[in-house]
Amino acid sequence: MIRALLTSIALFCIPMLLSANDGYKLWLQYYPIENPQAWQENVLKQVSIDGNNETITIIKNELEVASQGFFSTKPLFVKENPSLLIALREQLPSSLSQSASKDLGTEGYHIYSKNGQTVITANSKFGLLYGTFRLLQEIQKQEIISETGIVEIPKVKHRVLNHWDNLNRTVERGYSGFSIWNWHRLPRHIDQQYLDYARANASLGINGTSVTNVNANALVLTPYYLEKVQALADAFRPYGIKLYITARFSSPMEIGGLETADPLNKEVQDWWKDKTKEIYEYIPDFGGFLVKADSEGQPGPHNYGRTQAEGANMLADAVKPFGGIVMWRAFVYSEKTPDDRHKQAYNEFVPLDGKFRDNVIVQVKNGAIDFQPREPFHPLFGAMPKTPLMMEFQITQEYLGHDTHLAFLAPMYEEVLKQDTYINGKGSEVAKVIDGSLHDYSFTGMAGVANIGTDRNWTGHHFHQANWYAYGKLAWNPWGNSGEIAEDWIKLTFTNQKEFVDPIKKMMLNSHEMVVNYMTPLGIHHIMARSHHYGPGPWVTGGERSDWTSTYYHNASESGMGFDRTQTGSNALEQYSTQLQEEWGDLNSIPNKYLLWFHHLPWDYQMNSGNILWDEIAFHYQKGVNEARENVKIWKDLQKHVDRFRFEHVLSFLEIQAEEAEWWRDAVLLYFGQYSGLPLPEGVEAPKHDLEYYMNIEHKFVPGI
Ligand code: BDP
């Protein structure tokens, strides 16, 4: 009886376990290839790879894991007649070399086939690692490698993840569990997750990570933590990943016993020099510092009447002898709010152009306010020709519904990168600032604020793995295309089946716009709940500073809404090129998506769609809701293509999203409706509750703060 019971339990469990995919493997699923064309199977049969170092071992392991997954066989490592030859360019036999491989730089790779063999070559072991991951991705997608093959060279030098992780393992603006850095167990215990993290990053070409919060804790600079940081750096090194930490500007006082942190004070300068020397003793290839100063209560050079350049240069001088860099954030604005927050970073940094040391790169958020669902590009891009600027994108969804709202962010990143600044005339896209080509500098970078935590699937929503992936791909090549990135990710993560790939790709590509529609359409911004930023809060007003409220940004009254940033208002528009001032300053040519970002308009303003502004706003909210509901249906219809765990997980999140889209629509329209005094147009559903109900919703212990 008991035996029979056990057997039936076991039988019941087998299909369940088989279908259990918790998403931990990310886009490195290496699921079986059903009809392997001969070359795909054969290419991994006999592999030749020389060299004896940890990176080579990682490459070999990856080939084994992948081959096992694709074909249920392991490759044979051979010396002669390989099907796949992985070799540094200098080791290649002349019969197999190809001219394109000459210019690969230090991290590029070339994959091609010649004389029936597949070759991966590069100038460094990391190039070989990147090339290996790429070949495996092509195999999973069942693509053929041609004779000319694939030549890839990163267009950006520093491709860095920024973790806003605190030493107590909470993650600022993190929604996927706790910090994956288990400081308490470090340095003695290296968790497998650190290695899997490094491997996932390497598969995208990410080559740096800043492991601590920008709201920094000086303790990370003490020996107690430096030992732990060293252990992480050692774990990441074979994957080509450099480690950075955040430097709290007041550290000389907090842990150094000095009375000042003035960057022009000799003792302070010496303190940082000694501290840096000490760090390099732990980590000889330490990347350098990431700094948030004079922002949101953080200490900085302003405390001593010094400039951002004087602050940055002090640290730059300290890391310079060791080859380190300083990533100095431009997210600086005054707590006294004297001016439109949009203008402040530009006003502060442009006069400092050319005053930074050559190992400083200024890290600029994609937009001038703060990672809103949509922002026009930051006017600093293009405005500092003598200073390298790097992009900072937010991958974690602080303002985009946190972990439960599907928003594929590549289209948003792409929109910013491909936007023309017109600084040097037509064709001066933001991407040219980021790849250094606009102002001819080779010191380039991109940072992404990570969405990674201890959740089994790393990112909360399974689909938000795609944002980590997309960030990595765009950091490698800021000219990349969202559609291709989405399609590759789907194939690597789920399946190659067209019936699944096509609708999911469409859903992903539309998802960011959908979220913008039900949160902040038509250039509306910063109307989320206070502090935790979860859900709508257009009524947020008062408190310690006006530029942390919603009313400061939407300016709604009986006469209309929007932020006038033209000449009649704050004139933030003048920080852009004349072409953009003309285009965005003119109501006839400004794209609707930026309308209320730059203009204050009456509720009955006649839109080019034929609707008045109020109706247009309402239609956008309804559209977002409709699309969120539709996604639930699309997903349900695709059930047979997805394993049960991921199917259910995503389904419940999509349902939450559809519900919360309604929450946003109803709360915001009720609130603005008080001012417009107009009814909802036909086709827009009536809210379920009254305004007071929405204003009283209070979520407790929201993660991320
Ligand atoms: C804001 C976040 C805050 C960050 C800050 C920053 O609300 O938690 O510390 O950005 O980027 O978006 O420094």
Tab-separated table of C-alpha atoms in Angstrom, residues 307-313 316 326 328 348-362 384 386-389:
chain	number	residue	atom	x	y	z
A	307	THR	CA	33.753	72.241	-7.676
A	308	GLN	CA	32.791	68.801	-8.901
A	309	ALA	CA	36.035	68.755	-10.889
A	310	GLU	CA	38.131	69.482	-7.801
A	311	GLY	CA	36.422	66.634	-5.990
A	312	ALA	CA	36.776	64.189	-8.854
A	313	ASN	CA	40.383	65.133	-9.575
A	316	ALA	CA	41.590	60.608	-9.932
A	326	VAL	CA	36.859	57.644	-11.439
A	328	TRP	CA	31.874	60.771	-11.230
A	348	GLU	CA	26.954	72.869	-12.867
A	349	PHE	CA	28.943	70.660	-15.232
A	350	VAL	CA	29.190	72.502	-18.554
A	351	PRO	CA	31.450	75.252	-17.128
A	352	LEU	CA	33.760	72.475	-15.897
A	353	ASP	CA	34.266	70.983	-19.353
A	354	GLY	CA	37.966	70.267	-19.843
A	355	LYS	CA	38.744	70.658	-16.153
A	356	PHE	CA	38.599	66.983	-15.228
A	357	ARG	CA	41.683	64.733	-15.163
A	358	ASP	CA	42.007	62.331	-18.053
A	359	ASN	CA	41.051	59.332	-15.922
A	360	VAL	CA	37.701	60.823	-14.911
A	361	ILE	CA	34.541	59.961	-16.804
A	362	VAL	CA	31.341	61.796	-15.923
A	384	MET	CA	30.895	68.626	-22.911
A	386	LYS	CA	36.326	67.960	-23.743
A	387	THR	CA	35.060	65.535	-21.121
A	388	PRO	CA	34.277	61.856	-21.623
A	389	LEU	CA	30.691	61.169	-20.597
